[in-house]
Coordinates of C-alpha atoms in Angstrom, one line a residue:
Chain A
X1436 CA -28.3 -23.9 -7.6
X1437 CA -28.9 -23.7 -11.3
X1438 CA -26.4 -23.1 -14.3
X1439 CA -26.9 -19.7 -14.6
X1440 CA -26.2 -18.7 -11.3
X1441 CA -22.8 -20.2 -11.4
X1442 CA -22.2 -18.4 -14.4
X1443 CA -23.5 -15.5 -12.6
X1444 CA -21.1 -16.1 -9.4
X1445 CA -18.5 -16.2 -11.5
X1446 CA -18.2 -13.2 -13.0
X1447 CA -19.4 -11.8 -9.6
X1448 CA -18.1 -13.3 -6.9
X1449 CA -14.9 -15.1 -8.3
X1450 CA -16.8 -18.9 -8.1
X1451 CA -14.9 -21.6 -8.9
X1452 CA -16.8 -24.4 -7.9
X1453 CA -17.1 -23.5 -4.2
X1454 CA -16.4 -21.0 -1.7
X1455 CA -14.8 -21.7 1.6
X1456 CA -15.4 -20.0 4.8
X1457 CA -18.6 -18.3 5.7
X1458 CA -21.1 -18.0 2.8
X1459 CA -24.6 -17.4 1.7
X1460 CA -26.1 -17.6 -1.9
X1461 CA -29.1 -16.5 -2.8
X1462 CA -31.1 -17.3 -6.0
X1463 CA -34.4 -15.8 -7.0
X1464 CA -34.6 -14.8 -3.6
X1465 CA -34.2 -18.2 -1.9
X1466 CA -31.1 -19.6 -0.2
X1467 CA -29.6 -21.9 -1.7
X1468 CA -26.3 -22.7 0.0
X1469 CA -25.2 -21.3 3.8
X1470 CA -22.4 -22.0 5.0
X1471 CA -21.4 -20.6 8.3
X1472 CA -17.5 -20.4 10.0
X1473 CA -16.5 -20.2 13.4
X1474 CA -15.7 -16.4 13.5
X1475 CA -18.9 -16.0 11.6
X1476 CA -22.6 -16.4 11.9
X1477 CA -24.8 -16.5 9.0
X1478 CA -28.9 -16.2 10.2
X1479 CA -31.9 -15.7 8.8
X1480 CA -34.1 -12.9 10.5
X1481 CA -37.4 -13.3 11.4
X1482 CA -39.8 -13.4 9.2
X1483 CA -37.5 -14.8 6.5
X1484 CA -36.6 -11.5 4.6
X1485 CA -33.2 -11.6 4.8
X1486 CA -30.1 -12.4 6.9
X1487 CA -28.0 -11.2 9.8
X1488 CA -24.0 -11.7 9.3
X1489 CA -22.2 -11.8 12.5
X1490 CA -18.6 -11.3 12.4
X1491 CA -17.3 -12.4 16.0
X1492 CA -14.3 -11.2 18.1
X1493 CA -11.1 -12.4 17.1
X1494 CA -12.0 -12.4 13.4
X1495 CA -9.0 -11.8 11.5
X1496 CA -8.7 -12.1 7.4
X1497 CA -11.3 -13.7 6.7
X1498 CA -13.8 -13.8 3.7
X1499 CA -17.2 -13.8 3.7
X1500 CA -19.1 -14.5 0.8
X1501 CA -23.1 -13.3 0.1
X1502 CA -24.0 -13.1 -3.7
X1503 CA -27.3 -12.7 -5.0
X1504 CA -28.6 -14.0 -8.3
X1505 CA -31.4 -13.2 -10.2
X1506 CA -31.9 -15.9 -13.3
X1507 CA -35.4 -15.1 -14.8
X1508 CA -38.0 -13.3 -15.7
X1509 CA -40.4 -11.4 -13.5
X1510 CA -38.6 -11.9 -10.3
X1511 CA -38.3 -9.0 -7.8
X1512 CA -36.0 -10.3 -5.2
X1513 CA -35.9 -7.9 -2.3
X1514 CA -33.0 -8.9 0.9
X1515 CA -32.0 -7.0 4.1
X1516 CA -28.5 -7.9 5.1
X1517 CA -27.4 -7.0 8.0
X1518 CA -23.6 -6.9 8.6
X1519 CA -22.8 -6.7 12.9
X1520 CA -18.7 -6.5 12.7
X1521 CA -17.1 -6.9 16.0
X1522 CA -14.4 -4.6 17.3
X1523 CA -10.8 -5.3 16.0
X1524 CA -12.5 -7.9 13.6
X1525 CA -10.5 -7.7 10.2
X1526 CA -13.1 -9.3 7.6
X1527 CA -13.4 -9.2 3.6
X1528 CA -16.8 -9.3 2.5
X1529 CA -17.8 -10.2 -1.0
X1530 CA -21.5 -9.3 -2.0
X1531 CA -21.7 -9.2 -5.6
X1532 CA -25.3 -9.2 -7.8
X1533 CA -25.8 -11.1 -11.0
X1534 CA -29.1 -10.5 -12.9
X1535 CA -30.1 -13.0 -16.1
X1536 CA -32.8 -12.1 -17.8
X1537 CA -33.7 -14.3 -21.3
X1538 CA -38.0 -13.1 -21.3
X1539 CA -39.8 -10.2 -21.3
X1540 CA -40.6 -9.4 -17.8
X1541 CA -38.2 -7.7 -15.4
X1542 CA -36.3 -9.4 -13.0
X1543 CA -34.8 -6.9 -10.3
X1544 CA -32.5 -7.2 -7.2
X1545 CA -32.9 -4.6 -4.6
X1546 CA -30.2 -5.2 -1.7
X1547 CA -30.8 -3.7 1.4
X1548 CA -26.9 -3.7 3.1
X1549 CA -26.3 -2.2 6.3
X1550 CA -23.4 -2.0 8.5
X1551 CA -22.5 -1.9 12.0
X1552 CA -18.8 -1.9 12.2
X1553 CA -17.3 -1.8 15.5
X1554 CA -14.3 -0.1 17.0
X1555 CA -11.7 -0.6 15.5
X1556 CA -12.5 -2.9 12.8
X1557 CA -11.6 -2.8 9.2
X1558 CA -14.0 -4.3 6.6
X1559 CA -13.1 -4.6 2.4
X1560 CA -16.5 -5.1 1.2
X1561 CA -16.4 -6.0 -2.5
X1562 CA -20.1 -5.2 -4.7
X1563 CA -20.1 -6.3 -8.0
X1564 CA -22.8 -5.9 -10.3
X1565 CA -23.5 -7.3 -13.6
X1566 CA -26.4 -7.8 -15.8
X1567 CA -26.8 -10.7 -19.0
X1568 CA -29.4 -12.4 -20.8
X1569 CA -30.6 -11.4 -24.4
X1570 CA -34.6 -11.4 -23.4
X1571 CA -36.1 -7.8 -24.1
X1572 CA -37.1 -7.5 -20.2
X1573 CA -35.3 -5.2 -18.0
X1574 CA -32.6 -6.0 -15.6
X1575 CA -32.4 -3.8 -12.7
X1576 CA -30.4 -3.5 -9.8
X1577 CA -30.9 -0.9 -6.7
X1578 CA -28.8 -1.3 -4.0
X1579 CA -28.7 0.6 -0.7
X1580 CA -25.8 0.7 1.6
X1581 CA -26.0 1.8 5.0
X1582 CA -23.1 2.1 6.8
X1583 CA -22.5 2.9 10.5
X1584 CA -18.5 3.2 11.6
X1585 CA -17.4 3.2 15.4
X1586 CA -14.4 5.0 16.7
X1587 CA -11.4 4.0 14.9
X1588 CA -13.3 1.6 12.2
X1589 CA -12.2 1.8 8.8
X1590 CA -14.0 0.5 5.9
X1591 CA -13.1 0.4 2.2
X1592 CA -15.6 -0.2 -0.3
X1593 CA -15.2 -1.3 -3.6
X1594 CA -18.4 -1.3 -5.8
X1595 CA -18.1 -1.9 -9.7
X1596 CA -21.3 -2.2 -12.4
X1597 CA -19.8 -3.8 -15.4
X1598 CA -22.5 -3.6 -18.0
X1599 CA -26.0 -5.1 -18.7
X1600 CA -28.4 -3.8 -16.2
X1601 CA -30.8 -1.6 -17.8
X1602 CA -31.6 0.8 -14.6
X1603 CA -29.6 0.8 -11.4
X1604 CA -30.4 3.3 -8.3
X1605 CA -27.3 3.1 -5.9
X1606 CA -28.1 4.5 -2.6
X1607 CA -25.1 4.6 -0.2
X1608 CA -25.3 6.2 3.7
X1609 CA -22.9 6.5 5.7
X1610 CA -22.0 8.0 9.6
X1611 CA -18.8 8.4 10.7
X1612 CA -17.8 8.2 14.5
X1613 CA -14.2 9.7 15.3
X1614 CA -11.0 8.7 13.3
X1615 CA -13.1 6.1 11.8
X1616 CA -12.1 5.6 7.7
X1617 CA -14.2 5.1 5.0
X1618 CA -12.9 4.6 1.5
X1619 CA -15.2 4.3 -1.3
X1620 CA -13.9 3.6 -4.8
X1621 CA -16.7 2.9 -7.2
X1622 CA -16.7 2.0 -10.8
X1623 CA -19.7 2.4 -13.4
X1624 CA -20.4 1.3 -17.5
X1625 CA -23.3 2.1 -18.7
X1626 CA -24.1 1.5 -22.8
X1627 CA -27.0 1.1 -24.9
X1628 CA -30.2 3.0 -23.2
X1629 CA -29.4 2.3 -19.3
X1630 CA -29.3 4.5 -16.9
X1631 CA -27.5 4.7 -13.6
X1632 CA -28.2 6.7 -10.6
X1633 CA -25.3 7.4 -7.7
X1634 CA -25.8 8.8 -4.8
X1635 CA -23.7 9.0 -2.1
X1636 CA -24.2 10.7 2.0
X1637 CA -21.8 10.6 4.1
X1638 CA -22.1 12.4 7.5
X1639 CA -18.8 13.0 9.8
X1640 CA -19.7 13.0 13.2
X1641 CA -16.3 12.5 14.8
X1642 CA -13.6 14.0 15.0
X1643 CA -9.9 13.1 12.5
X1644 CA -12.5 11.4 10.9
X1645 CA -12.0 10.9 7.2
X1646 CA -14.2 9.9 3.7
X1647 CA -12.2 9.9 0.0
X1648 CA -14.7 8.8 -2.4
X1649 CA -13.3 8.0 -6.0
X1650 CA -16.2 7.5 -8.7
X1651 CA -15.2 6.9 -12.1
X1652 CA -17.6 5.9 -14.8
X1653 CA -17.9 5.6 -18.4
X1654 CA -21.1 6.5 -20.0
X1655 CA -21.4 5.1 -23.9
X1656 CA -24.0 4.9 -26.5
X1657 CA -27.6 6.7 -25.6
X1658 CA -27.2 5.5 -21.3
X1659 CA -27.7 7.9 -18.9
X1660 CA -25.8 8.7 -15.4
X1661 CA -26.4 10.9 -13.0
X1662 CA -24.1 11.0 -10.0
X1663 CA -25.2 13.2 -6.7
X1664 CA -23.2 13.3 -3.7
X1665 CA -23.1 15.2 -0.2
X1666 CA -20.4 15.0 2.3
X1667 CA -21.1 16.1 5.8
X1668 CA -18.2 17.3 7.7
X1669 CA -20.1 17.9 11.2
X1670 CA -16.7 18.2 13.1
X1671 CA -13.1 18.3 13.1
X1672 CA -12.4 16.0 10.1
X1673 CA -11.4 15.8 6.0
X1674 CA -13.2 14.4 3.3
X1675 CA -12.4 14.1 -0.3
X1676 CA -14.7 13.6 -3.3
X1677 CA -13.5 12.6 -7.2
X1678 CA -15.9 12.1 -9.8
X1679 CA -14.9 11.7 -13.1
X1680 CA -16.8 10.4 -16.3
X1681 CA -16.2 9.7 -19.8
X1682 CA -18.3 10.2 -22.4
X1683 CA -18.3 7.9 -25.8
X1684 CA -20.8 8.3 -28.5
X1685 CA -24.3 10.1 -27.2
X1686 CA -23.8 8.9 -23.3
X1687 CA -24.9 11.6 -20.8
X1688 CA -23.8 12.4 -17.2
X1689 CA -25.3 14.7 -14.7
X1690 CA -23.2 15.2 -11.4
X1691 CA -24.0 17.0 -8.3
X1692 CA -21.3 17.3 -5.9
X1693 CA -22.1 18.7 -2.8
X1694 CA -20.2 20.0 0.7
X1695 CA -20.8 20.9 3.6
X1696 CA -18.8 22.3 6.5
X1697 CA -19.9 22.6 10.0
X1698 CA -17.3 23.1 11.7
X1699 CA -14.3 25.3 11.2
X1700 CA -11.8 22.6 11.0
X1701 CA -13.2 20.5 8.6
X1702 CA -11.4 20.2 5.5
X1703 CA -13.3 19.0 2.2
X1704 CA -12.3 19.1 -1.0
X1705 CA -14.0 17.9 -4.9
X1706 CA -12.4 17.3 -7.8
X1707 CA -14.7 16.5 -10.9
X1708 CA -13.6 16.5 -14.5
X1709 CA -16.9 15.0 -17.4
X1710 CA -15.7 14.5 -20.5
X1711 CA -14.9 12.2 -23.9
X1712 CA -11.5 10.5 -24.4
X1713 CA -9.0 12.8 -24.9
X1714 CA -7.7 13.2 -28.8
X1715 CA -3.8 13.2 -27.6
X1716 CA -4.5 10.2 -25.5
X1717 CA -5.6 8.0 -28.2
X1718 CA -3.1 9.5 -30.0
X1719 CA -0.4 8.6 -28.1
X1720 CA -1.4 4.9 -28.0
X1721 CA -1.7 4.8 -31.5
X1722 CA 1.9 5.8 -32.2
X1723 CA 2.3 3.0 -29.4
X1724 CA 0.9 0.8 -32.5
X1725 CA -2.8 0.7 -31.0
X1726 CA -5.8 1.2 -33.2
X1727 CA -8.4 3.7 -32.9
X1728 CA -10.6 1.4 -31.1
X1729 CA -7.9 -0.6 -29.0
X1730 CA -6.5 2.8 -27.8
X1731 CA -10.0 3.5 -26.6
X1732 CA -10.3 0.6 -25.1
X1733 CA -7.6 0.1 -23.3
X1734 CA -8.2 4.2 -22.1
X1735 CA -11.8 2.7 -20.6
X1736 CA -10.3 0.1 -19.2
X1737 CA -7.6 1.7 -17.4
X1738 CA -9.9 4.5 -16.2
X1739 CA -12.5 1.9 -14.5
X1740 CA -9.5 0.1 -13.2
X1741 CA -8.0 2.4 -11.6
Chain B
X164 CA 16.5 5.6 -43.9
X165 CA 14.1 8.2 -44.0
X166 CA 13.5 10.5 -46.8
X167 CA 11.4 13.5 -47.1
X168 CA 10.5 14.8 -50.8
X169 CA 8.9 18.3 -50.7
X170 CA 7.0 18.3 -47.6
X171 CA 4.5 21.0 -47.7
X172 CA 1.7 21.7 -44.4
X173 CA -0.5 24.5 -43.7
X174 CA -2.6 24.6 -40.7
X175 CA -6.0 24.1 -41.9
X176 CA -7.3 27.6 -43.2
X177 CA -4.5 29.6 -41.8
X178 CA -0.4 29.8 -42.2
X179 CA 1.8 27.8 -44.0
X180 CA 4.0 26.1 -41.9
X181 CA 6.3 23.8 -44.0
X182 CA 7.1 25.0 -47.3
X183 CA 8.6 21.8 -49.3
X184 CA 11.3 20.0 -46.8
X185 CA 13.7 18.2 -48.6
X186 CA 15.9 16.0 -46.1
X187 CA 17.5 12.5 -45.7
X188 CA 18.2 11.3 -42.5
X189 CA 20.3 8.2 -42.6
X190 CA 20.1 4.8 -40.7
X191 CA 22.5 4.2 -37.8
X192 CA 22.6 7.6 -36.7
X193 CA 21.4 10.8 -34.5
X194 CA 20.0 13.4 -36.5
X195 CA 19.6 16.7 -34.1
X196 CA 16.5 19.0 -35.7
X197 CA 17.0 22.5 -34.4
X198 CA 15.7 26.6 -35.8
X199 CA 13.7 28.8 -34.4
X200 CA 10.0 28.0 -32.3
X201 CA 7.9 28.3 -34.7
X202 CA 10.0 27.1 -37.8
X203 CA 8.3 23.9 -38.2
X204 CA 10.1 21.2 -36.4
X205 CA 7.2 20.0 -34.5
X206 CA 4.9 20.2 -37.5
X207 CA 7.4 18.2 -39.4
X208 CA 7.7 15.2 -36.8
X209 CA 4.2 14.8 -36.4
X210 CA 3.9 14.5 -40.3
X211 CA 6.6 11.6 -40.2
X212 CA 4.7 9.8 -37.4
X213 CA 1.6 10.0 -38.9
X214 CA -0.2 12.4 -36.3
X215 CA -0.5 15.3 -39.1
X216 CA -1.1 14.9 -43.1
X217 CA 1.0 16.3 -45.6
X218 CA -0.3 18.4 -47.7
X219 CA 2.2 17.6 -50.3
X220 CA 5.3 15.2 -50.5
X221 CA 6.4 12.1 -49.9
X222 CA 7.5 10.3 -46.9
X223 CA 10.2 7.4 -47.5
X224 CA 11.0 4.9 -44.6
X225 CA 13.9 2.3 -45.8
X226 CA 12.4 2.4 -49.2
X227 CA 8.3 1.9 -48.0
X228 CA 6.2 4.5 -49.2
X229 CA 4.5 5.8 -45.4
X230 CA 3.0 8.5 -46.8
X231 CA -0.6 7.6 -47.0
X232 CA -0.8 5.3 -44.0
X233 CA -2.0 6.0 -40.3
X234 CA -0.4 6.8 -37.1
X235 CA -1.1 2.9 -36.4
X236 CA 0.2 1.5 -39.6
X237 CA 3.2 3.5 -39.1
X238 CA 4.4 2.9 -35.9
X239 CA 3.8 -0.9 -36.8
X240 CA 6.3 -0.3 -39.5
X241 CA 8.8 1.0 -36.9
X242 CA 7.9 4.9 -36.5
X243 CA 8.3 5.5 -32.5
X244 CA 7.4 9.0 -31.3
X245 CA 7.7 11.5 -28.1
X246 CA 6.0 14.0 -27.7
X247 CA 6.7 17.3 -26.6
X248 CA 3.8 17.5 -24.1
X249 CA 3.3 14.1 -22.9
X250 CA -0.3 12.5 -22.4
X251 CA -1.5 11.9 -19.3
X252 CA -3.5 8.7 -18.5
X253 CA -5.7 7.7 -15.2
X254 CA -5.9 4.4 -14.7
X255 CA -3.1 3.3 -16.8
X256 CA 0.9 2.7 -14.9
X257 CA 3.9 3.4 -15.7
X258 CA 3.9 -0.8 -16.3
X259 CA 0.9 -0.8 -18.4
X260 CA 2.4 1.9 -21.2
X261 CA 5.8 0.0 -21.2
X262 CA 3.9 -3.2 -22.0
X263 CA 1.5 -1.3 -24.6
X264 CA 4.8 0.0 -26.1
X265 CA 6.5 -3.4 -26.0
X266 CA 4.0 -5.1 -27.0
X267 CA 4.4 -7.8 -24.6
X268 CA 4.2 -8.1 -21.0
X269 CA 8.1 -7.2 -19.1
X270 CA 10.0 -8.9 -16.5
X271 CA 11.3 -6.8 -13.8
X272 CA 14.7 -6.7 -15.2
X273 CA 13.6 -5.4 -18.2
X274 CA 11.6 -2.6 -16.6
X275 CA 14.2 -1.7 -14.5
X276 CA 16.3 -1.4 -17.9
X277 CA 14.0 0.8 -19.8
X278 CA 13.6 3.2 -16.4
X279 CA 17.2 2.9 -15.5
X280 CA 17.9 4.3 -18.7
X281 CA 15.7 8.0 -18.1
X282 CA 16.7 7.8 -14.6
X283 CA 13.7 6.7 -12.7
X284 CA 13.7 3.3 -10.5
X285 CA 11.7 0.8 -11.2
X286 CA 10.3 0.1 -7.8
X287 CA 9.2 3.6 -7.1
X288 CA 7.1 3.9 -10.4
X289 CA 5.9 0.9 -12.1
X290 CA 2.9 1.1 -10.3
X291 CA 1.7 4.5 -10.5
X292 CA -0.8 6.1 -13.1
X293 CA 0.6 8.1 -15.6
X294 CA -1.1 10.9 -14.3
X295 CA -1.5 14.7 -12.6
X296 CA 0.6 12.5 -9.0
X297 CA 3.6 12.8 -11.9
X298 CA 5.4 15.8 -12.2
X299 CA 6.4 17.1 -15.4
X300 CA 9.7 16.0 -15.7
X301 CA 8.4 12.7 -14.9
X302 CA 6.1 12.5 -17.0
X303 CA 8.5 13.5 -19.5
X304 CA 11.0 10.5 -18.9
X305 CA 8.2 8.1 -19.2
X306 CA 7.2 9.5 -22.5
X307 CA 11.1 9.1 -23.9
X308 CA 11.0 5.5 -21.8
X309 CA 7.6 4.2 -24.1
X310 CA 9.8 4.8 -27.3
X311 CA 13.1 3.0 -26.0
X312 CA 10.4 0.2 -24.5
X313 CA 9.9 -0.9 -27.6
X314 CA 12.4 -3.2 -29.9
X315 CA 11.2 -2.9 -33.2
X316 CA 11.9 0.8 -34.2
X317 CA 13.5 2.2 -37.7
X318 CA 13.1 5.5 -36.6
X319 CA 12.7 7.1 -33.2
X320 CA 12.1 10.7 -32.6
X321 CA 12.3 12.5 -29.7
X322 CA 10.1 15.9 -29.6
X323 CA 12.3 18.4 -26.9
X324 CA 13.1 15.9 -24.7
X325 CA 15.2 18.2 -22.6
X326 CA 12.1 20.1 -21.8
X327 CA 11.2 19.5 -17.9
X328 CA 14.2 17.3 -17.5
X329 CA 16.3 18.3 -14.3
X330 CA 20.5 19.8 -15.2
X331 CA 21.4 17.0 -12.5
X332 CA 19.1 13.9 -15.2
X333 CA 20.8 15.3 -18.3
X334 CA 23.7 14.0 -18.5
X335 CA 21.8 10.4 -18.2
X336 CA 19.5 11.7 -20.9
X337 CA 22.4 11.9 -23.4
X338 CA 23.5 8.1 -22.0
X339 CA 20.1 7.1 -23.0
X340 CA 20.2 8.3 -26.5
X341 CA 23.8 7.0 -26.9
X342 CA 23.0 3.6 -26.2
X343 CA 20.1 3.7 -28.3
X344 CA 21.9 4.6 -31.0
X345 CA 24.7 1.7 -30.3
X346 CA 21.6 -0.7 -29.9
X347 CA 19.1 0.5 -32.7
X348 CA 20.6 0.0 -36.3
X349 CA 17.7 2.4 -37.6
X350 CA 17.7 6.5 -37.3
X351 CA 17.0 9.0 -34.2
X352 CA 15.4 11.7 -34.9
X353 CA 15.5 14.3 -31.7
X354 CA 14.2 18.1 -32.1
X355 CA 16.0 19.9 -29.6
X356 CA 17.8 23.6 -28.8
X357 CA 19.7 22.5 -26.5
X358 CA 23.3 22.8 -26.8
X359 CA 24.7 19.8 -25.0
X360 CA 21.9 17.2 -27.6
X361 CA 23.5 19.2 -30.1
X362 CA 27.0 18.2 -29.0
X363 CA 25.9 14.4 -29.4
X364 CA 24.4 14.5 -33.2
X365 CA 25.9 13.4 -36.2
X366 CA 24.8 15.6 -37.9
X367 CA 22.5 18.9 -37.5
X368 CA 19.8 20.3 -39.5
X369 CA 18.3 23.8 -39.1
X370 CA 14.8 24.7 -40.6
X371 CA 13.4 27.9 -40.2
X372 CA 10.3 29.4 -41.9
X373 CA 9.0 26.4 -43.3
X374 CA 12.6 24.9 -45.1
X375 CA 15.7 23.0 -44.8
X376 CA 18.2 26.6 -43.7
X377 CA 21.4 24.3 -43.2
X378 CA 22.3 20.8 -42.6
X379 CA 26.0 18.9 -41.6
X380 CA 27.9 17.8 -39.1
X381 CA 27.9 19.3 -35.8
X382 CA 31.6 20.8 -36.7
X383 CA 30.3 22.7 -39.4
X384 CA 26.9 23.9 -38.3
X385 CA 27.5 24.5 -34.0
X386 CA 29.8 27.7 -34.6
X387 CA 27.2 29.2 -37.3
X388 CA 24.8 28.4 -34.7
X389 CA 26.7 30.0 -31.6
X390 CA 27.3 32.9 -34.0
X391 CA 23.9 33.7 -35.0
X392 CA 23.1 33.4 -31.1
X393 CA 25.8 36.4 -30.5
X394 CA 24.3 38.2 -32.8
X395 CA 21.1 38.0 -31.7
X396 CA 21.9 39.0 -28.4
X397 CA 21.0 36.3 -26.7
X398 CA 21.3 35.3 -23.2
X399 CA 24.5 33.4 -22.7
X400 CA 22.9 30.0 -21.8
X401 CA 22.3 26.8 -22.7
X402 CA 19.4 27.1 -25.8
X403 CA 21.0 27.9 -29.1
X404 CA 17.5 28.8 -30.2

């Protein structure tokens, strides 16, 4: 593995020299490190393009890790993951993306995740994204996340761009079996020119089944978000969908919440608020001692953390 | 100390609000601000703290001349302020504004001090957002908590701090601003109509329409105060204006 992808895992996927467990890390779309554990199988599918994780029975807090890195110029590196979570299985799973780009071609990751999570399981799956590299090509990431819960499965998801990738498409799908759980908190910065697409299905096809998706982002400079999301409540079930988004200087943010009820106990709700910083709130931290621009930072960073 | 020469504000192309304050408010003691809504007590707290500009005047801190320097430079000078409507935050806890306010990351005893002292435990609220999951009162004791959080103040003022603040959590809101006043050699500066913050000053100053109506010690100004109610017909209750 080179230089730059430890850099890259760093930031990403909390390296610190090595992982231990289960892992997989891929760099300009080859493997270079596999590791797997005894309550979890790490394969490569046929045909080589990509890999199929296999959390056993009897799994219980462990972490899996399966970062990407793209280093260079004109690389497209294109993975299918595939995630088979036994029932009960408790499991962390840590897939961030790092793109480097220092030329003038594009180098793009497109991640192609999908879940089977079995009864009763509960899965943490972690997706950090970042983008470096001072070359003028573009750094793109587009993800896609399909998720599939079984009775009683709960799955929290916690997906965070941080900055530097030019143009990012974030696809998320998701079905939902009865009283199965899924819990998405994302977290978005865009600045300069980049843009950043969300969108976000979730079906519920079982009953006391519930969604709560949180999506905060902060869209500075010229970039561009647009955030769509449809929540499908087919039976007896709740959902909940928050979408706020700060504006700084010229950023832009389109959102398109949308649900739907079939059934006449299903209870949705949205909340979205788009808007800059509030004046009183940098106000506040200013009498705290703050300057205009630490106030404002500290604002941002509290938002996306939270 | 802090000294106020002719403080003159207008709200920007409509009514004047102050009309030339004159008023020293001494070190080591609670000054109580109280008049009529509308008289300019608000307007003349924000000028001290920076968040509104004089249109006129001078503002005097222990001698520095504050008048033409920002909220920032201010509060770094040792200018702490409430507000009346606190700001909500998401993302930021009840930890992270104390720490902001401090200036330096607390222990838990520490935090449990500061939160202790507005009636709120520690354990229960360190960790959530200052946000819409807080009601308003509090919200409200958080906001009076990020003032007594920090340790290098000359002046505190308190904007209404009574408002949203339970009958049962008032009596521990007068504590608070007694043992601020035993611990903080510098002034406290609270804006309030409320009869029992009143009872606690050392001394009382009423402006109405824009000016400095009456100042002294609670002795001489409460039955003027109580009088004027009377004859306004008031309500019998606890707001003296």
């Amino acid at each position: 593995m080179n230089k730059i992808t430890e850099k890259l895992l760093e930031v990403i996927a909390d390296w610190t020299g090595s992982f231990s467990g289960a892992f997989n890390i891929r760099e300009d779309g080859q493997c270079v490190g596999r590791q797997s554990s005894p309550f979890v199988q790490i394969e490569s599918m046929a045909g080589g393009a990509g890999m199929e994780i296999r959390i056993l029975p009897g799994c219980k807090g462990e972490t899996v890790y399966i970062p990407a890195c793209v280093t260079k110029s004109d690389v497209t590196d294109l993975v299918y993951n595939d995630f088979y979570v036994a029932d009960g299985c408790d499991v962390t799973i840590v897939a961030g993306c790092g793109v480097h780009n220092d030329g003038e071609g594009e180098a793009k990751h497109n991640g192609i995740h999908r879940f089977f999570i079995g009864k009763g399981a509960h899965v943490l799956y972690k997706e950090k994204h970042v983008g470096i590299g001072e070359g003028s090509g573009a750094k793109r990431i587009d993800p896609i996340t399909d998720i599939h819960l079984e009775e009683d499965a709960v799955m929290e998801m916690d997906t965070t761009q941080i900055s530097g990738v030019d143009s990012t498409v974030r696809t998320t799908n998701a079905n939902l079996a009865a009283r199965a759980k899924l819990i998405i908190h994302e977290r978005l910065m865009t600045d300069g020119d980049e843009t950043a697409k969300t969108d976000f299905t979730v079906n519920m096809n079982g009953d006391d089944a519930g969604v709560d998706l949180i999506s905060r982002s902060v869209a500075k400079d010229r970039s561009h978000q647009e955030y769509r999301s449809i929540i499908r409540g087919n039976t007896r079930c709740t959902g909940h969908s928050e979408c706020d988004a700060i504006l700084v200087g010229n950023g832009t943010v389109s959102a398109a919440p949308e649900l739907f009820a079939g059934h006449i106990d299903a209870a949705l709700i949205h909340e979205a608020a788009i808007g800059k910083i509030a004046g009183e709130q940098i106000l506040k931290l200013q009498t705290l001692g703050l300057t205009e621009e630490e106030a404002e930072q500290k604002i941002i960073d509290g938002f996306l953390r939270g | 100390m802090l000294i106020l020469e002719n403080i003159t504000w207008a709200v920007p192309g409509g009514e004047q609000i102050l009309k030339g304050v004159d008023l020293v408010i001494p070190s080591g003691g609670l000054t109580v601000i109280t008049g009529p809504n509308g008289g300019g007590k608000t307007s003349l707290a924000k000028i001290v703290a920076g968040i509104e500009t004089a249109d006129s005047g001078r503002i005097l801190l222990d001698g520095e001349d504050l008048t033409s320097l920002s909220i920032t430079e201010r509060a770094r000078k040792g200018v702490g302020y409430a507000f009346q409507q606190p700001v909500r935050f998401k993302g930021i806890t009840v930890r992270d504004l104390l720490e902001l306010a401090a200036g330096h990351a607390l222990g838990e005893k520490e935090l449990c001090d500061i939160l202790g002292s507005v009636g709120l435990c520690t354990h229960d609220y360190i960790d959530r957002e200052v946000s819409t999951g807080l009601s308003g009162g509090e919200i409200k004791r958080i906001e009076i908590a990020s003032v007594l959080a920090r340790s290098d103040t000359k002046l505190c003022i308190f904007d209404e701090p009574e408002a949203g603040i339970d009958l049962w959590s008032f009596a521990g809101l007068l504590e608070a601003f007694q043992k601020l006043k035993t611990k903080n050699s510098g002034s406290i500066l609270i804006i309030s109509h409320q009869e029992r913050i009143l009872n606690i000053a050392d001394e009382i100053v009423v402006i109405a329409d824009g000016k400095v109506k009456a100042r002294g010690s609670r002795q001489e100004i409460m039955p003027t105060l109580l009088a004027d109610e009377k004859a306004a017909h008031c309500p019998r209750g606890k707001e003296v204006y």
